[in-house]
Coordinates of C-alpha atoms in Angstrom, one line a residue:
M1263 CA 32.2 -25.1 39.1
K1264 CA 34.4 -21.6 38.4
W1265 CA 33.8 -17.6 38.6
F1266 CA 32.8 -15.4 35.6
G1267 CA 32.1 -12.1 36.6
K1268 CA 31.2 -12.1 40.3
K1269 CA 28.6 -14.7 40.2
Q1270 CA 30.0 -18.4 40.1
H1271 CA 28.5 -20.7 37.4
K1272 CA 29.1 -24.4 36.4
S1273 CA 30.8 -25.0 33.2
N1274 CA 32.5 -27.2 30.7
T1275 CA 35.0 -27.1 28.2
G1276 CA 33.8 -28.2 24.5
Y1277 CA 33.6 -27.7 20.8
C1278 CA 31.6 -25.0 19.5
V1279 CA 30.1 -25.8 15.9
I1280 CA 30.0 -22.1 15.3
C1281 CA 33.1 -20.7 16.4
E1282 CA 34.9 -24.2 15.2
K1283 CA 37.4 -24.0 18.1
T1284 CA 37.5 -25.8 21.8
V1285 CA 35.4 -23.0 24.3
T1286 CA 33.5 -22.4 27.4
F1287 CA 30.2 -23.6 27.7
I1288 CA 28.7 -21.6 30.8
E1289 CA 25.1 -21.9 32.4
Y1290 CA 24.1 -18.2 33.7
E1291 CA 21.0 -19.3 34.3
K1292 CA 19.2 -22.4 35.0
W1293 CA 17.1 -22.3 31.9
L1294 CA 19.4 -23.6 30.0
R1295 CA 17.6 -23.0 26.4
D1296 CA 18.3 -19.1 27.0
Y1297 CA 21.7 -19.0 29.4
Y1298 CA 23.7 -22.2 28.5
R1299 CA 26.3 -19.4 26.3
C1300 CA 29.4 -19.9 24.4
N1301 CA 32.0 -17.5 26.5
A1302 CA 32.9 -17.4 22.5
C1303 CA 30.5 -16.2 19.8
D1304 CA 27.6 -16.5 22.9
S1305 CA 25.1 -18.9 21.0
I1306 CA 22.5 -20.7 22.8
P1307 CA 21.9 -24.6 22.4
R1308 CA 18.8 -24.3 19.7
Q1309 CA 21.6 -22.1 17.6
R1310 CA 24.3 -24.7 18.2
A1311 CA 21.6 -27.6 17.1
I1312 CA 20.5 -25.9 14.0
I1313 CA 24.1 -26.3 12.9
N1314 CA 24.9 -29.5 14.5
A1315 CA 21.9 -31.0 12.5
L1316 CA 22.5 -29.1 9.2
N1317 CA 26.3 -30.6 9.3
T1318 CA 24.8 -34.1 10.3
F1319 CA 22.5 -34.7 7.3
L1320 CA 23.2 -32.1 5.2
P1321 CA 27.0 -31.8 5.3
N1322 CA 26.8 -30.4 1.3
W1323 CA 24.2 -27.1 2.6
R1324 CA 27.0 -24.7 1.8
L1325 CA 26.3 -25.2 -1.7
Q1326 CA 23.1 -25.1 -1.4
A1327 CA 20.4 -22.0 -2.3
I1328 CA 19.3 -22.1 1.5
H1329 CA 16.5 -19.2 2.3
E1330 CA 15.9 -18.5 5.5
S1331 CA 12.9 -16.8 6.9
S1332 CA 13.3 -14.5 9.9
P1333 CA 17.0 -15.0 10.1
C1334 CA 17.7 -13.6 14.2
G1335 CA 21.7 -14.1 16.1
I1336 CA 24.3 -16.0 15.2
S1337 CA 23.2 -19.0 14.0
S1338 CA 21.7 -17.0 10.8
D1339 CA 24.9 -15.4 10.6
Y1340 CA 27.3 -18.2 10.6
I1341 CA 24.8 -19.8 7.8
K1342 CA 25.1 -16.5 5.8
R1343 CA 28.5 -16.4 6.5
N1344 CA 29.2 -19.8 4.9
C1345 CA 26.6 -20.1 2.3
N1346 CA 27.6 -17.9 -0.9
D1347 CA 23.7 -18.5 -2.4
Y1348 CA 22.1 -17.1 0.8
S1349 CA 18.7 -14.9 1.3
E1350 CA 16.9 -14.2 3.8
S1351 CA 13.3 -12.0 4.6
Q1352 CA 12.3 -10.9 7.3
F1353 CA 7.9 -10.0 7.8
F1354 CA 7.4 -6.1 8.2
L1355 CA 4.1 -5.7 9.1
D1356 CA 4.0 -1.7 7.3
K1357 CA 5.7 -3.3 3.9
E1358 CA 4.6 -4.5 0.7
Y1359 CA 5.6 -8.2 0.0
G1360 CA 8.3 -9.0 -2.3
L1361 CA 9.9 -5.7 -1.6
E1362 CA 13.0 -4.6 0.2
S1363 CA 13.2 -2.2 3.3
E1364 CA 16.8 -1.3 4.9
G1365 CA 18.5 -3.7 2.5
I1366 CA 15.8 -7.1 3.7
R1367 CA 13.1 -8.4 1.8
C1368 CA 9.9 -8.1 3.1
E1369 CA 8.0 -11.8 2.8
N1370 CA 4.5 -13.2 4.6
L1371 CA 5.5 -17.3 5.1
E1372 CA 1.1 -17.6 4.1
C1373 CA 1.8 -15.7 0.5
M1374 CA 5.6 -15.4 -0.4
T1375 CA 6.2 -13.7 -4.0
F1376 CA 9.1 -16.2 -4.7
G1377 CA 8.7 -18.6 -7.7
D1378 CA 8.1 -21.9 -7.3
E1379 CA 10.9 -24.2 -6.6
V1380 CA 13.9 -22.1 -6.1
F1381 CA 14.9 -22.8 -3.0
D1382 CA 17.4 -26.2 -1.9
I1383 CA 16.6 -25.8 1.4
F1384 CA 14.5 -23.2 3.8
V1385 CA 15.4 -22.3 7.0
T1386 CA 13.5 -21.4 10.6
Q1387 CA 13.8 -20.9 13.6
D1388 CA 11.7 -20.3 16.4
V1389 CA 9.2 -19.3 14.1
L1390 CA 6.5 -20.9 13.0
E1391 CA 5.0 -21.3 16.5
H1392 CA 4.1 -17.2 15.9
V1393 CA 2.1 -18.4 12.0
M1394 CA -1.6 -17.1 11.9
N1395 CA -2.2 -19.5 9.7
P1396 CA 0.2 -22.3 9.7
E1397 CA -1.0 -24.3 7.1
L1398 CA -0.5 -21.7 4.0
A1399 CA 3.2 -21.3 5.0
F1400 CA 3.9 -24.6 5.1
A1401 CA 2.0 -24.9 1.6
E1402 CA 4.2 -21.6 0.2
I1403 CA 7.2 -23.7 2.2
H1404 CA 6.5 -26.7 0.0
R1405 CA 6.1 -24.0 -3.0
V1406 CA 9.3 -22.3 -3.4
L1407 CA 11.5 -25.5 -2.3
R1408 CA 13.2 -28.0 -5.4
K1409 CA 12.3 -31.5 -5.5
G1410 CA 14.6 -32.7 -2.7
G1411 CA 14.5 -30.1 -1.0
K1412 CA 14.2 -29.6 3.1
H1413 CA 13.0 -27.3 5.1
V1414 CA 15.3 -27.2 8.5
F1415 CA 13.8 -25.9 11.8
T1416 CA 13.1 -25.1 15.2
M1417 CA 10.3 -24.8 17.8
P1418 CA 9.3 -25.2 21.0
W1419 CA 7.5 -28.5 20.5
Y1420 CA 5.5 -30.6 22.9
P1421 CA 5.4 -34.1 22.0
Q1422 CA 3.5 -34.5 25.7
Y1423 CA 0.6 -33.1 23.8
S1424 CA -1.3 -35.2 21.4
K1425 CA -2.6 -32.4 19.7
S1426 CA -1.4 -29.0 19.2
I1427 CA -3.1 -25.8 21.0
Q1428 CA -4.0 -22.9 19.1
R1429 CA -3.7 -20.3 21.3
V1430 CA -5.0 -16.9 19.4
R1431 CA -6.9 -16.8 15.9
M1432 CA -7.8 -13.9 13.8
E1433 CA -11.4 -13.0 13.8
N1434 CA -12.4 -10.1 10.9
G1435 CA -9.2 -8.9 11.1
N1436 CA -8.4 -8.8 15.3
L1437 CA -7.5 -11.1 18.0
V1438 CA -9.4 -13.5 19.7
H1439 CA -7.6 -15.3 22.3
M1440 CA -8.1 -18.8 23.5
L1441 CA -5.5 -18.9 26.1
E1442 CA -3.3 -16.1 28.0
P1443 CA -1.2 -14.1 25.4
M1444 CA 1.9 -14.6 25.3
Y1445 CA 5.1 -13.3 23.1
H1446 CA 8.7 -14.3 22.2
G1447 CA 11.1 -11.7 20.8
N1448 CA 11.4 -10.2 17.3
P1449 CA 14.3 -8.6 15.9
V1450 CA 12.2 -6.4 13.8
N1451 CA 9.2 -5.6 16.7
S1452 CA 9.9 -4.0 19.6
E1453 CA 6.1 -5.7 20.5
G1454 CA 7.5 -9.2 20.1
S1455 CA 5.7 -11.9 18.2
I1456 CA 2.2 -13.3 19.8
V1457 CA 3.0 -17.4 19.6
T1458 CA 0.2 -18.7 18.0
Y1459 CA 0.0 -22.3 18.8
D1460 CA 1.6 -25.2 21.4
W1461 CA 2.8 -27.7 18.6
G1462 CA 2.2 -31.5 19.8
L1463 CA 2.5 -34.7 18.9
D1464 CA 0.0 -34.4 15.7
F1465 CA 2.3 -31.3 14.4
I1466 CA 4.4 -34.1 12.0
D1467 CA 0.3 -35.8 10.4
F1468 CA 0.0 -31.6 10.0
I1469 CA 2.9 -31.0 7.9
H1470 CA 2.5 -33.9 6.0
T1471 CA -1.8 -32.9 5.1
H1472 CA -1.4 -29.7 4.2
A1473 CA 2.6 -29.8 2.5
N1474 CA 2.6 -33.7 1.3
M1475 CA 6.0 -33.7 3.2
S1476 CA 8.1 -36.2 5.5
T1477 CA 9.5 -34.8 9.0
M1478 CA 12.0 -36.0 10.7
V1479 CA 12.5 -34.8 14.4
Y1480 CA 16.4 -35.1 15.5
L1481 CA 17.0 -34.4 19.0
Y1482 CA 20.6 -34.5 20.1
K1483 CA 22.4 -33.9 23.6
D1484 CA 26.1 -33.5 24.3
R1485 CA 27.8 -31.5 26.9
N1486 CA 30.6 -32.0 24.5
L1487 CA 29.1 -29.8 21.8
G1488 CA 27.1 -27.5 24.4
L1489 CA 23.9 -29.3 23.3
D1490 CA 21.9 -29.5 26.6
A1491 CA 18.7 -28.2 27.3
D1492 CA 14.9 -28.4 26.6
F1493 CA 13.3 -27.4 23.0
L1494 CA 16.4 -28.5 21.5
H1495 CA 14.6 -30.1 19.0
V1496 CA 15.6 -30.2 14.8
F1497 CA 12.8 -30.7 12.4
I1498 CA 13.5 -31.8 9.1
S1499 CA 10.5 -31.9 6.2
F1500 CA 11.8 -33.5 3.0
K1501 CA 10.0 -32.7 -0.1
S1502 CA 10.3 -35.5 -2.2

């Protein structure tokens, strides 16, 4: 237990895969997913988890063609900085797909403008719980990946649910809520992004059905790497 600022917080020394050095990981609040932070880069556990997964399972990722949809935060910056063939896109409600807005390409995961088989790795970090028609998004990701390509992603996952729960749907251009609306932060929209699905145990079959990709679920907790929190899973879908 150490003092940081005016409050006493639990902390531990470890190695940050984003800083690539020894740091102190600090628990600012009990909700570790957002508040177990690196004192050097301010990363949170899920950001360190996806970089650790890339290093573990795709150690040559720096030499691959990577596209990231809706990048946000220090882990996206790290991938961009270390991969020479990195591209990114955001979903802007009022922009034309395929064109750039303030230097960032506008793309809709459900109907991307990229050609077929152009990327080795496709990255999404906490994006797929916000997609209105995920069956289209997974199929599109499969389409733009080269043979042997991988979709590496994070999202809140509820394996205690045998079936995924749809929270909202679009009907005649209007949102129809099946559950109380929930929003997460959005780097390009101050109103946030509505949560469309609480993904359950069946999501692996969902991906296979709609995108014909097999998916590995990776959960690794290690305080020495600052990896400890709820929703720490990293998913890797493989295009055969």
